[in-house]
Amino acid sequence: MKEIERVEMEISVRTHSHLRYTEFLHEILRQLELELNLEESRRDWLSLSLREAINNAVIHGNNQDPKKWLEVGFLVTASRLTIKVWDEGEGFSPEELEDPTTSENLYKPRGRGVFLIRKFVDEVKFSRDPDGRFCVTMICGLDLGPEKEDYHG
């Protein structure tokens, strides 16, 4: 039986679907990254991944409809940081996305977000929740080490 890790911290923010909240959500991530003492390059990649997921949720998932909701959740355990971004859209099949690195797609203005997320986080999942919302889950492994076991104080 798989052992369940103790949750060290959990933050969830639900807001109307608008890109103006992107910086606010990034500030939460920045504070978590500092608390977890992540390397600067790792912080940059996570920040870009969160930005892409939020943009996709607001623009493509919720069709820029501010009446719809966007939710972002951050969950920290001793071994990983999990970031989830939910929207109220129809979702998509990630297998059907075109490769943005091929010559015919190289200069298209869209189609790189999911590609970048896949490159910059350790694991990404796309799912439909039982409540009907579409969710992008991004997982970043942490090596807190024994001295970081209780990083709260």
C-alpha positions as a printed NumPy array, in Angstrom:
array([[  0.   ,   0.   ,   0.   ],
       [  1.349,   3.398,  -0.996],
       [  2.2  ,   5.645,   1.941],
       [  0.448,   9.017,   1.935],
       [  2.779,  11.952,   2.468],
       [  2.034,  14.552,   5.088],
       [  0.873,  17.846,   3.601],
       [  3.161,  20.649,   4.741],
       [  1.218,  23.492,   3.171],
       [ -1.86 ,  23.904,   0.999],
       [ -3.033,  27.124,  -0.642],
       [ -6.003,  27.503,  -2.957],
       [ -7.183,  30.654,  -4.72 ],
       [-10.421,  30.906,  -6.679],
       [-11.012,  34.008,  -8.754],
       [-12.894,  35.218, -11.784],
       [-11.226,  34.154, -14.999],
       [ -9.082,  37.149, -15.971],
       [ -5.413,  37.555, -16.82 ],
       [ -5.102,  40.501, -14.413],
       [ -4.82 ,  37.973, -11.562],
       [ -1.729,  36.313, -13.065],
       [  0.783,  38.41 , -11.089],
       [ -1.111,  37.842,  -7.838],
       [ -0.97 ,  34.074,  -8.37 ],
       [  2.706,  34.308,  -9.308],
       [  3.456,  36.113,  -6.069],
       [  2.081,  33.144,  -4.14 ],
       [  4.338,  30.846,  -6.158],
       [  7.352,  33.148,  -5.58 ],
       [  6.806,  33.048,  -1.833],
       [  6.52 ,  29.247,  -1.867],
       [  9.684,  28.958,  -3.96 ],
       [ 11.584,  31.125,  -1.474],
       [ 10.199,  29.162,   1.466],
       [ 11.295,  25.937,  -0.212],
       [ 14.68 ,  27.418,  -1.162],
       [ 14.388,  26.321,  -4.785],
       [ 17.236,  27.091,  -7.156],
       [ 16.761,  30.191,  -9.28 ],
       [ 16.622,  28.264, -12.562],
       [ 13.976,  25.933, -11.1  ],
       [ 11.953,  28.956,  -9.942],
       [ 12.096,  30.447, -13.444],
       [ 10.832,  27.248, -15.067],
       [  8.005,  26.856, -12.55 ],
       [  7.004,  30.474, -12.997],
       [  6.843,  30.083, -16.769],
       [  4.848,  26.851, -16.412],
       [  2.311,  28.5  , -14.101],
       [  1.987,  31.482, -16.444],
       [  1.324,  29.186, -19.417],
       [ -1.243,  27.134, -17.486],
       [ -3.09 ,  30.266, -16.329],
       [ -3.041,  31.767, -19.83 ],
       [ -4.39 ,  28.525, -21.299],
       [ -7.119,  28.292, -18.659],
       [ -8.289,  31.889, -19.084],
       [ -7.899,  32.221, -22.859],
       [ -8.658,  28.742, -24.189],
       [-10.486,  27.011, -21.336],
       [-12.771,  29.813, -20.179],
       [-12.735,  31.743, -23.482],
       [-11.829,  34.925, -21.581],
       [-15.238,  34.917, -19.917],
       [-14.853,  36.748, -16.564],
       [-18.096,  35.143, -15.359],
       [-16.295,  31.806, -15.293],
       [-13.965,  30.758, -12.507],
       [-10.255,  30.056, -12.398],
       [ -8.772,  28.192,  -9.452],
       [ -5.119,  27.612,  -8.658],
       [ -3.982,  25.265,  -5.904],
       [ -0.532,  24.779,  -4.416],
       [  0.239,  21.684,  -2.338],
       [  3.594,  21.11 ,  -0.646],
       [  4.771,  17.799,   0.771],
       [  8.292,  16.805,   1.784],
       [  8.981,  15.43 ,  -1.682],
       [  7.077,  17.646,  -4.099],
       [  5.295,  20.843,  -4.971],
       [  2.055,  20.236,  -6.847],
       [  0.353,  23.074,  -8.694],
       [ -3.145,  22.628, -10.088],
       [ -4.955,  25.019, -12.401],
       [ -8.688,  24.502, -12.969],
       [-10.979,  26.121, -15.515],
       [-14.583,  25.642, -16.569],
       [-13.768,  24.858, -20.191],
       [-14.349,  21.815, -22.334],
       [-10.762,  20.661, -21.978],
       [ -8.683,  19.074, -24.686],
       [ -6.819,  15.933, -25.533],
       [ -3.089,  16.603, -25.083],
       [ -2.259,  13.789, -27.492],
       [ -3.917,  15.767, -30.288],
       [ -1.691,  18.839, -29.869],
       [  0.677,  19.503, -32.726],
       [  4.427,  19.529, -32.123],
       [  5.439,  23.224, -32.063],
       [  9.028,  22.371, -33.016],
       [  8.217,  21.027, -36.484],
       [  8.914,  23.305, -39.444],
       [  5.226,  23.782, -40.299],
       [  4.408,  24.87 , -36.718],
       [  7.562,  26.793, -35.865],
       [  6.175,  30.236, -36.683],
       [  2.614,  29.753, -35.515],
       [  1.712,  32.208, -32.743],
       [  0.088,  29.526, -30.558],
       [  0.696,  25.979, -29.475],
       [  3.747,  26.204, -27.238],
       [  2.219,  26.414, -23.738],
       [  1.669,  22.72 , -23.061],
       [  4.969,  21.897, -24.77 ],
       [  6.814,  24.266, -22.402],
       [  4.99 ,  22.99 , -19.328],
       [  5.968,  19.423, -20.214],
       [  9.612,  20.491, -20.554],
       [  9.838,  22.482, -17.328],
       [  8.052,  20.393, -14.691],
       [  8.758,  16.827, -13.631],
       [  5.266,  15.577, -14.359],
       [  2.117,  17.039, -15.905],
       [ -1.381,  15.582, -15.991],
       [ -4.57 ,  16.733, -17.692],
       [ -7.888,  15.611, -16.263],
       [-11.569,  16.293, -15.883],
       [-12.677,  16.544, -12.26 ],
       [-15.977,  14.996, -11.089],
       [-17.412,  18.533, -10.779],
       [-16.816,  19.048, -14.523],
       [-13.84 ,  21.388, -14.306],
       [-10.747,  20.786, -16.421],
       [ -7.491,  20.527, -14.466],
       [ -3.813,  20.812, -15.335],
       [ -1.629,  19.286, -12.61 ],
       [  2.069,  20.195, -12.559],
       [  4.42 ,  18.359, -10.21 ],
       [  7.887,  19.49 ,  -9.208],
       [ 10.042,  17.127,  -7.16 ],
       [ 11.675,  18.541,  -4.052],
       [ 14.747,  17.371,  -2.252],
       [ 14.295,  19.097,   1.073],
       [ 16.829,  16.879,   2.81 ],
       [ 16.806,  16.066,   6.529],
       [ 17.592,  19.664,   7.575],
       [ 14.612,  20.906,   5.55 ],
       [ 12.124,  18.407,   6.963],
       [ 10.459,  21.111,   9.019],
       [ 11.117,  24.219,   6.942],
       [  8.497,  26.299,   8.749],
       [ 10.721,  27.545,  11.496]])
